[in-house]
Amino acid sequence: GIYKITHIDSGLAYVGQARNIKDRWIEHIKCSLGIDTPVTSQLYAFTREKGIENFTFEVVEKVPKDQLSEREKFYIEFYQTKEYGMNEKKGG
């Protein structure tokens, strides 16, 4: 599915895709805390700085796995998270 992580105070968001959203959220939490993966992305640096508890996580759309990339690109553009958020790429 497609998910969105949003910083509560600023509204800055990140859109991503995953076959298993629950497992992906757990990975994001670990990386934001510096567990298992060094902080190398804008998202992880920001969540580590602000505290993962200050972010919301929501499922935007459940889609078949063959449509994940297409829908991720759509939502990154829709929410403008590359220009005004934490996505470093246009998705896919």
Tab-separated table of N, CA, C and O in Angstrom:
chain	number	residue	atom	x	y	z
A	1	GLY	N	0.813	-1.188	0.000
A	1	GLY	CA	0.000	0.000	0.000
A	1	GLY	C	0.859	1.257	0.000
A	1	GLY	O	2.084	1.191	0.025
A	2	ILE	N	0.197	2.371	-0.025
A	2	ILE	CA	0.844	3.675	0.008
A	2	ILE	C	0.591	4.288	1.378
A	2	ILE	O	-0.528	4.263	1.881
A	3	TYR	N	1.638	4.858	1.970
A	3	TYR	CA	1.507	5.456	3.299
A	3	TYR	C	2.105	6.852	3.308
A	3	TYR	O	2.876	7.223	2.428
A	4	LYS	N	1.740	7.608	4.348
A	4	LYS	CA	2.265	8.967	4.509
A	4	LYS	C	2.681	9.161	5.957
A	4	LYS	O	1.927	8.846	6.883
A	5	ILE	N	3.886	9.683	6.136
A	5	ILE	CA	4.406	10.043	7.456
A	5	ILE	C	4.428	11.565	7.507
A	5	ILE	O	4.976	12.206	6.610
A	6	THR	N	3.820	12.155	8.537
A	6	THR	CA	3.691	13.613	8.617
A	6	THR	C	4.177	14.128	9.965
A	6	THR	O	3.790	13.603	11.010
A	7	HIS	N	5.011	15.170	9.922
A	7	HIS	CA	5.430	15.839	11.156
A	7	HIS	C	4.252	16.689	11.627
A	7	HIS	O	3.742	17.526	10.883
A	8	ILE	N	3.820	16.470	12.843
A	8	ILE	CA	2.596	17.094	13.360
A	8	ILE	C	2.684	18.611	13.365
A	8	ILE	O	1.758	19.286	12.920
A	9	ASP	N	3.779	19.183	13.851
A	9	ASP	CA	3.880	20.639	13.974
A	9	ASP	C	4.056	21.363	12.648
A	9	ASP	O	3.412	22.376	12.397
A	10	SER	N	4.915	20.850	11.778
A	10	SER	CA	5.224	21.566	10.532
A	10	SER	C	4.363	21.140	9.353
A	10	SER	O	4.243	21.886	8.383
A	11	GLY	N	3.807	19.954	9.409
A	11	GLY	CA	3.038	19.443	8.277
A	11	GLY	C	3.900	18.839	7.178
A	11	GLY	O	3.377	18.351	6.182
A	12	LEU	N	5.236	18.857	7.353
A	12	LEU	CA	6.109	18.237	6.359
A	12	LEU	C	5.812	16.748	6.306
A	12	LEU	O	5.656	16.099	7.345
A	13	ALA	N	5.736	16.201	5.083
A	13	ALA	CA	5.327	14.812	4.942
A	13	ALA	C	6.260	14.032	4.030
A	13	ALA	O	7.044	14.595	3.264
A	14	TYR	N	6.130	12.723	4.135
A	14	TYR	CA	6.863	11.772	3.311
A	14	TYR	C	5.872	10.720	2.840
A	14	TYR	O	5.086	10.207	3.640
A	15	VAL	N	5.896	10.395	1.561
A	15	VAL	CA	5.029	9.357	1.009
A	15	VAL	C	5.903	8.184	0.597
A	15	VAL	O	6.967	8.371	-0.008
A	16	GLY	N	5.463	6.975	0.933
A	16	GLY	CA	6.207	5.780	0.572
A	16	GLY	C	5.286	4.641	0.189
A	16	GLY	O	4.065	4.758	0.278
A	17	GLN	N	5.901	3.548	-0.227
A	17	GLN	CA	5.158	2.355	-0.614
A	17	GLN	C	5.720	1.148	0.108
A	17	GLN	O	6.904	1.131	0.471
A	18	ALA	N	4.890	0.149	0.310
A	18	ALA	CA	5.347	-1.084	0.938
A	18	ALA	C	4.371	-2.212	0.643
A	18	ALA	O	3.170	-1.978	0.530
A	19	ARG	N	4.920	-3.404	0.526
A	19	ARG	CA	4.056	-4.583	0.389
A	19	ARG	C	3.463	-4.944	1.746
A	19	ARG	O	2.350	-5.424	1.833
A	20	ASN	N	4.240	-4.708	2.811
A	20	ASN	CA	3.766	-4.949	4.172
A	20	ASN	C	3.962	-3.642	4.948
A	20	ASN	O	5.073	-3.346	5.402
A	21	ILE	N	2.904	-2.876	5.084
A	21	ILE	CA	2.994	-1.546	5.682
A	21	ILE	C	3.403	-1.602	7.147
A	21	ILE	O	4.188	-0.783	7.604
A	22	LYS	N	2.906	-2.564	7.884
A	22	LYS	CA	3.262	-2.675	9.303
A	22	LYS	C	4.768	-2.873	9.458
A	22	LYS	O	5.411	-2.190	10.259
A	23	ASP	N	5.336	-3.794	8.690
A	23	ASP	CA	6.777	-4.042	8.771
A	23	ASP	C	7.574	-2.813	8.331
A	23	ASP	O	8.620	-2.508	8.908
A	24	ARG	N	7.084	-2.109	7.323
A	24	ARG	CA	7.789	-0.910	6.848
A	24	ARG	C	7.795	0.164	7.925
A	24	ARG	O	8.789	0.865	8.107
A	25	TRP	N	6.672	0.339	8.631
A	25	TRP	CA	6.595	1.337	9.701
A	25	TRP	C	7.599	0.998	10.801
A	25	TRP	O	8.298	1.865	11.314
A	26	ILE	N	7.713	-0.280	11.139
A	26	ILE	CA	8.688	-0.708	12.146
A	26	ILE	C	10.108	-0.381	11.676
A	26	ILE	O	10.928	0.110	12.458
A	27	GLU	N	10.400	-0.607	10.393
A	27	GLU	CA	11.715	-0.256	9.843
A	27	GLU	C	11.973	1.244	9.958
A	27	GLU	O	13.070	1.667	10.318
A	28	HIS	N	10.962	2.049	9.636
A	28	HIS	CA	11.110	3.505	9.738
A	28	HIS	C	11.401	3.924	11.180
A	28	HIS	O	12.246	4.786	11.426
A	29	ILE	N	10.714	3.330	12.128
A	29	ILE	CA	10.946	3.664	13.536
A	29	ILE	C	12.382	3.313	13.931
A	29	ILE	O	13.077	4.131	14.526
A	30	LYS	N	12.822	2.117	13.580
A	30	LYS	CA	14.191	1.703	13.912
A	30	LYS	C	15.217	2.660	13.303
A	30	LYS	O	16.160	3.088	13.977
A	31	CYS	N	15.047	2.970	12.029
A	31	CYS	CA	16.006	3.855	11.358
A	31	CYS	C	15.981	5.256	11.962
A	31	CYS	O	17.012	5.912	12.079
A	32	SER	N	14.807	5.711	12.354
A	32	SER	CA	14.689	7.036	12.967
A	32	SER	C	15.368	7.091	14.323
A	32	SER	O	15.806	8.153	14.754
A	33	LEU	N	15.450	5.946	14.976
A	33	LEU	CA	16.120	5.861	16.273
A	33	LEU	C	17.596	5.513	16.124
A	33	LEU	O	18.314	5.417	17.110
A	34	GLY	N	18.037	5.290	14.881
A	34	GLY	CA	19.431	4.939	14.637
A	34	GLY	C	19.734	3.473	14.872
A	34	GLY	O	20.878	3.092	14.991
A	35	ILE	N	18.698	2.635	14.925
A	35	ILE	CA	18.872	1.203	15.137
A	35	ILE	C	18.965	0.502	13.776
A	35	ILE	O	18.123	0.717	12.917
A	36	ASP	N	19.958	-0.321	13.605
A	36	ASP	CA	20.162	-1.133	12.397
A	36	ASP	C	20.635	-0.349	11.173
A	36	ASP	O	21.290	-0.890	10.315
A	37	THR	N	20.254	0.891	11.047
A	37	THR	CA	20.597	1.661	9.853
A	37	THR	C	21.059	3.046	10.260
A	37	THR	O	20.414	3.712	11.059
A	38	PRO	N	22.181	3.507	9.709
A	38	PRO	CA	22.611	4.879	10.022
A	38	PRO	C	21.644	5.900	9.442
A	38	PRO	O	20.946	5.632	8.471
A	39	VAL	N	21.603	7.052	10.060
A	39	VAL	CA	20.719	8.119	9.581
A	39	VAL	C	21.350	8.716	8.331
A	39	VAL	O	22.299	9.469	8.403
A	40	THR	N	20.802	8.347	7.181
A	40	THR	CA	21.366	8.818	5.922
A	40	THR	C	20.365	9.585	5.068
A	40	THR	O	20.741	10.185	4.080
A	41	SER	N	19.111	9.544	5.414
A	41	SER	CA	18.108	10.219	4.594
A	41	SER	C	17.537	11.431	5.320
A	41	SER	O	17.623	11.548	6.540
A	42	GLN	N	16.944	12.292	4.545
A	42	GLN	CA	16.304	13.488	5.092
A	42	GLN	C	15.204	13.099	6.079
A	42	GLN	O	15.077	13.683	7.145
A	43	LEU	N	14.423	12.084	5.727
A	43	LEU	CA	13.340	11.625	6.600
A	43	LEU	C	13.893	11.169	7.943
A	43	LEU	O	13.423	11.599	8.992
A	44	TYR	N	14.908	10.301	7.933
A	44	TYR	CA	15.424	9.759	9.186
A	44	TYR	C	16.122	10.820	10.023
A	44	TYR	O	16.008	10.827	11.248
A	45	ALA	N	16.832	11.714	9.377
A	45	ALA	CA	17.482	12.794	10.126
A	45	ALA	C	16.438	13.671	10.808
A	45	ALA	O	16.583	14.048	11.971
A	46	PHE	N	15.366	13.979	10.093
A	46	PHE	CA	14.313	14.841	10.641
A	46	PHE	C	13.546	14.144	11.756
A	46	PHE	O	13.282	14.743	12.807
A	47	THR	N	13.203	12.864	11.561
A	47	THR	CA	12.465	12.156	12.614
A	47	THR	C	13.340	11.952	13.847
A	47	THR	O	12.842	12.000	14.970
A	48	ARG	N	14.618	11.760	13.629
A	48	ARG	CA	15.521	11.608	14.781
A	48	ARG	C	15.639	12.931	15.542
A	48	ARG	O	15.632	12.960	16.768
A	49	GLU	N	15.734	14.027	14.810
A	49	GLU	CA	15.853	15.351	15.435
A	49	GLU	C	14.577	15.738	16.192
A	49	GLU	O	14.638	16.244	17.314
A	50	LYS	N	13.422	15.488	15.592
A	50	LYS	CA	12.145	15.935	16.167
A	50	LYS	C	11.503	14.906	17.092
A	50	LYS	O	10.611	15.241	17.856
A	51	GLY	N	11.941	13.647	17.004
A	51	GLY	CA	11.337	12.588	17.814
A	51	GLY	C	10.218	11.910	17.055
A	51	GLY	O	9.263	12.567	16.645
A	52	ILE	N	10.334	10.617	16.858
A	52	ILE	CA	9.356	9.863	16.063
A	52	ILE	C	7.942	9.996	16.640
A	52	ILE	O	6.960	9.896	15.918
A	53	GLU	N	7.841	10.280	17.937
A	53	GLU	CA	6.512	10.437	18.563
A	53	GLU	C	5.787	11.688	18.077
A	53	GLU	O	4.590	11.843	18.332
A	54	ASN	N	6.472	12.560	17.377
A	54	ASN	CA	5.861	13.786	16.866
A	54	ASN	C	5.448	13.667	15.402
A	54	ASN	O	5.278	14.676	14.711
A	55	PHE	N	5.280	12.427	14.939
A	55	PHE	CA	4.884	12.154	13.565
A	55	PHE	C	3.660	11.252	13.547
A	55	PHE	O	3.483	10.429	14.432
A	56	THR	N	2.842	11.435	12.526
A	56	THR	CA	1.721	10.524	12.317
A	56	THR	C	2.078	9.602	11.162
A	56	THR	O	2.876	9.944	10.292
A	57	PHE	N	1.467	8.446	11.162
A	57	PHE	CA	1.653	7.461	10.101
A	57	PHE	C	0.277	7.034	9.660
A	57	PHE	O	-0.536	6.621	10.479
A	58	GLU	N	-0.003	7.169	8.366
A	58	GLU	CA	-1.332	6.784	7.880
A	58	GLU	C	-1.227	6.028	6.565
A	58	GLU	O	-0.347	6.296	5.748
A	59	VAL	N	-2.128	5.084	6.392
A	59	VAL	CA	-2.240	4.374	5.128
A	59	VAL	C	-3.119	5.247	4.233
A	59	VAL	O	-4.244	5.588	4.594
A	60	VAL	N	-2.587	5.612	3.076
A	60	VAL	CA	-3.307	6.488	2.150
A	60	VAL	C	-4.171	5.654	1.210
A	60	VAL	O	-5.309	6.017	0.922
A	61	GLU	N	-3.610	4.545	0.731
A	61	GLU	CA	-4.359	3.697	-0.200
A	61	GLU	C	-3.777	2.291	-0.189
A	61	GLU	O	-2.560	2.124	-0.178
A	62	LYS	N	-4.647	1.302	-0.197
A	62	LYS	CA	-4.220	-0.084	-0.359
A	62	LYS	C	-4.322	-0.395	-1.851
A	62	LYS	O	-5.371	-0.177	-2.456
A	63	VAL	N	-3.208	-0.857	-2.421
A	63	VAL	CA	-3.178	-1.134	-3.859
A	63	VAL	C	-2.464	-2.455	-4.126
A	63	VAL	O	-1.634	-2.882	-3.321
A	64	PRO	N	-2.767	-3.095	-5.260
A	64	PRO	CA	-2.032	-4.310	-5.626
A	64	PRO	C	-0.555	-3.986	-5.828
A	64	PRO	O	-0.201	-2.870	-6.221
A	65	LYS	N	0.322	-4.965	-5.574
A	65	LYS	CA	1.754	-4.704	-5.629
A	65	LYS	C	2.224	-4.234	-6.995
A	65	LYS	O	3.193	-3.491	-7.090
A	66	ASP	N	1.538	-4.604	-8.068
A	66	ASP	CA	1.961	-4.160	-9.397
A	66	ASP	C	1.612	-2.697	-9.677
A	66	ASP	O	2.031	-2.140	-10.689
A	67	GLN	N	0.878	-2.056	-8.770
A	67	GLN	CA	0.522	-0.643	-8.931
A	67	GLN	C	1.216	0.260	-7.903
A	67	GLN	O	0.981	1.467	-7.889
A	68	LEU	N	2.054	-0.312	-7.058
A	68	LEU	CA	2.682	0.456	-5.981
A	68	LEU	C	3.472	1.659	-6.500
A	68	LEU	O	3.297	2.781	-6.017
A	69	SER	N	4.340	1.448	-7.457
A	69	SER	CA	5.189	2.537	-7.950
A	69	SER	C	4.371	3.650	-8.590
A	69	SER	O	4.610	4.836	-8.337
A	70	GLU	N	3.405	3.263	-9.392
A	70	GLU	CA	2.544	4.249	-10.053
A	70	GLU	C	1.780	5.102	-9.036
A	70	GLU	O	1.730	6.323	-9.144
A	71	ARG	N	1.212	4.458	-8.033
A	71	ARG	CA	0.419	5.181	-7.034
A	71	ARG	C	1.307	6.006	-6.106
A	71	ARG	O	0.927	7.094	-5.678
A	72	GLU	N	2.506	5.503	-5.805
A	72	GLU	CA	3.439	6.274	-4.993
A	72	GLU	C	3.786	7.581	-5.706
A	72	GLU	O	3.761	8.657	-5.106
A	73	LYS	N	4.103	7.501	-6.984
A	73	LYS	CA	4.405	8.707	-7.766
A	73	LYS	C	3.222	9.674	-7.736
A	73	LYS	O	3.398	10.883	-7.583
A	74	PHE	N	2.011	9.130	-7.899
A	74	PHE	CA	0.812	9.967	-7.880
A	74	PHE	C	0.704	10.738	-6.564
A	74	PHE	O	0.498	11.952	-6.559
A	75	TYR	N	0.860	10.043	-5.445
A	75	TYR	CA	0.688	10.708	-4.146
A	75	TYR	C	1.835	11.644	-3.801
A	75	TYR	O	1.618	12.656	-3.146
A	76	ILE	N	3.053	11.342	-4.224
A	76	ILE	CA	4.158	12.276	-4.015
A	76	ILE	C	3.868	13.581	-4.743
A	76	ILE	O	4.082	14.672	-4.204
A	77	GLU	N	3.340	13.471	-5.954
A	77	GLU	CA	2.973	14.675	-6.703
A	77	GLU	C	1.752	15.360	-6.071
A	77	GLU	O	1.725	16.578	-5.911
A	78	PHE	N	0.757	14.566	-5.689
A	78	PHE	CA	-0.475	15.110	-5.106
A	78	PHE	C	-0.190	15.906	-3.832
A	78	PHE	O	-0.680	17.018	-3.655
A	79	TYR	N	0.614	15.351	-2.944
A	79	TYR	CA	0.945	16.024	-1.685
A	79	TYR	C	2.159	16.943	-1.807
A	79	TYR	O	2.527	17.615	-0.849
A	80	GLN	N	2.798	16.947	-2.968
A	80	GLN	CA	3.973	17.776	-3.257
A	80	GLN	C	5.088	17.558	-2.227
A	80	GLN	O	5.751	18.487	-1.782
A	81	THR	N	5.312	16.287	-1.890
A	81	THR	CA	6.286	15.982	-0.849
A	81	THR	C	7.732	15.985	-1.341
A	81	THR	O	8.649	15.953	-0.523
A	82	LYS	N	7.943	16.027	-2.640
A	82	LYS	CA	9.320	16.190	-3.124
A	82	LYS	C	9.709	17.655	-3.047
A	82	LYS	O	10.794	17.997	-2.599
A	83	GLU	N	8.815	18.537	-3.451
A	83	GLU	CA	9.102	19.968	-3.437
A	83	GLU	C	9.003	20.564	-2.034
A	83	GLU	O	9.790	21.423	-1.655
A	84	TYR	N	8.000	20.136	-1.259
A	84	TYR	CA	7.722	20.761	0.040
A	84	TYR	C	7.687	19.772	1.200
A	84	TYR	O	7.109	20.059	2.236
A	85	GLY	N	8.290	18.632	1.031
A	85	GLY	CA	8.259	17.626	2.083
A	85	GLY	C	9.598	16.928	2.204
A	85	GLY	O	10.636	17.519	1.946
A	86	MET	N	9.550	15.644	2.549
A	86	MET	CA	10.771	14.902	2.830
A	86	MET	C	11.122	13.846	1.801
A	86	MET	O	12.066	13.086	1.993
A	87	ASN	N	10.370	13.745	0.706
A	87	ASN	CA	10.746	12.810	-0.357
A	87	ASN	C	11.907	13.390	-1.153
A	87	ASN	O	11.859	14.543	-1.570
A	88	GLU	N	12.931	12.575	-1.340
A	88	GLU	CA	14.099	13.028	-2.095
A	88	GLU	C	13.970	12.705	-3.576
A	88	GLU	O	14.691	13.238	-4.397
A	89	LYS	N	13.038	11.793	-3.913
A	89	LYS	CA	12.800	11.401	-5.301
A	89	LYS	C	11.314	11.495	-5.599
A	89	LYS	O	10.497	11.634	-4.694
A	90	LYS	N	10.979	11.369	-6.873
A	90	LYS	CA	9.582	11.460	-7.298
A	90	LYS	C	8.837	10.144	-7.154
A	90	LYS	O	7.691	10.044	-7.530
A	91	GLY	N	9.488	9.146	-6.565
A	91	GLY	CA	8.830	7.871	-6.324
A	91	GLY	C	9.124	6.837	-7.372
A	91	GLY	O	9.811	7.078	-8.351
A	92	GLY	N	8.553	5.655	-7.135
A	92	GLY	CA	8.719	4.573	-8.088
A	92	GLY	C	9.781	3.633	-7.679
A	92	GLY	O	10.113	2.672	-8.249
